[in-house]
């Protein structure tokens, strides 16, 4: 009967939104590895391409209880797709809690460079304003702020010794307590997650190639990212984020750092190798002047990578403040 006809009879089912694949992406950004630069780009890209950029106001909690994991996964999973979620947080296993596992992306950096960048940034901020560090670490005593990096390393201050230097691997290993213990278990689990859950883990030293590959793999999110990044206005922004008063430790101190960060370096070289394999596959050349030997044989120049702005992890700040107050 005509009187009983429905919308479906006349028009068919309502049109469904066709989502790009993948439509759920998580960028669990590692601190002091260019993440603020990438987030600035993502803000522009989300406007341009119409995806849902979901950021978090929480910058100080990378490790979560089981309930916090469930809560965060629930919140992320209900975001409007296509979404890209970003936060400083160690890898979350969505499938463990019955959710769809999103695609992960991330960027890492030479571990000593990352450590030095963080050390001086906490103390002296960047060129956007030398007073920024006073807001960031207001309770830092003068003797700590001006603590010589060599003294910190050679005299084994907490900030410059294990497990404080085991920083990158937990972002890939996950939320298990053993992920925070420097060792083979966490390293192997981190590598496994990179292989199984990360679409791309890039190297900050080759950021333009990272952006090129992101555009290739995730065009709905990253189309035109390189031209935006190379725009003179954006380059000006980047120059404001260079950490000030940065000095290079002595060769002896750097060798000690290498020794303390040997798992971090094993992971870094593993990721770098995978990244270069991907680049070759897509016809991108690696511009390396000469092959660098492994850490125990060479002293790097840790100031090579540009310094993007980064949110600090305040739980770590608190931990250090408490130590220095003792």
Coordinates of C-alpha atoms in Angstrom, one line a residue, residues 32-33 108-121 149-150 153 204-205 242-258 261 265 268-269 272 289 292 295 298-308:
X32 CA 61.7 15.4 21.8
X33 CA 61.5 13.6 18.5
X108 CA 62.3 8.4 16.7
X109 CA 65.7 10.0 16.8
X110 CA 69.3 9.2 17.7
X111 CA 69.0 8.4 21.5
X112 CA 71.9 10.6 22.7
X113 CA 70.6 13.5 20.6
X114 CA 67.2 13.1 22.1
X115 CA 68.5 12.9 25.6
X116 CA 70.7 16.0 25.2
X117 CA 67.8 18.0 23.6
X118 CA 65.6 17.1 26.6
X119 CA 68.4 17.9 29.1
X120 CA 68.9 21.5 27.9
X121 CA 65.3 22.1 26.9
X149 CA 76.2 17.8 31.6
X150 CA 79.6 16.0 32.0
X153 CA 76.9 11.8 33.4
X204 CA 63.8 12.4 12.6
X205 CA 67.2 12.9 11.0
X242 CA 65.8 25.3 18.6
X243 CA 66.9 24.6 22.2
X244 CA 69.3 27.2 23.5
X245 CA 72.5 26.9 25.5
X246 CA 73.1 23.4 24.2
X247 CA 76.6 21.9 24.6
X248 CA 78.1 18.6 23.5
X249 CA 79.4 16.4 26.3
X250 CA 83.0 15.2 26.3
X251 CA 83.9 12.0 24.3
X252 CA 84.3 10.1 27.6
X253 CA 80.8 11.2 28.8
X254 CA 79.3 10.2 25.4
X255 CA 80.9 6.8 25.5
X256 CA 79.3 6.2 29.0
X257 CA 75.9 7.4 27.7
X258 CA 76.2 4.9 24.8
X261 CA 71.7 3.3 26.3
X265 CA 70.7 2.0 20.2
X268 CA 67.2 2.7 17.0
X269 CA 69.4 0.9 14.5
X272 CA 66.6 2.8 10.9
X289 CA 77.7 10.8 3.4
X292 CA 78.4 5.4 10.4
X295 CA 78.1 3.6 18.7
X298 CA 82.4 6.7 17.1
X299 CA 81.5 10.0 18.7
X300 CA 78.4 11.5 17.1
X301 CA 77.6 15.1 16.5
X302 CA 74.4 15.1 18.6
X303 CA 73.4 18.6 17.5
X304 CA 72.5 17.7 13.9
X305 CA 68.8 17.4 14.1
X306 CA 66.6 20.5 14.3
X307 CA 64.8 21.1 17.5
X308 CA 61.0 20.9 17.3

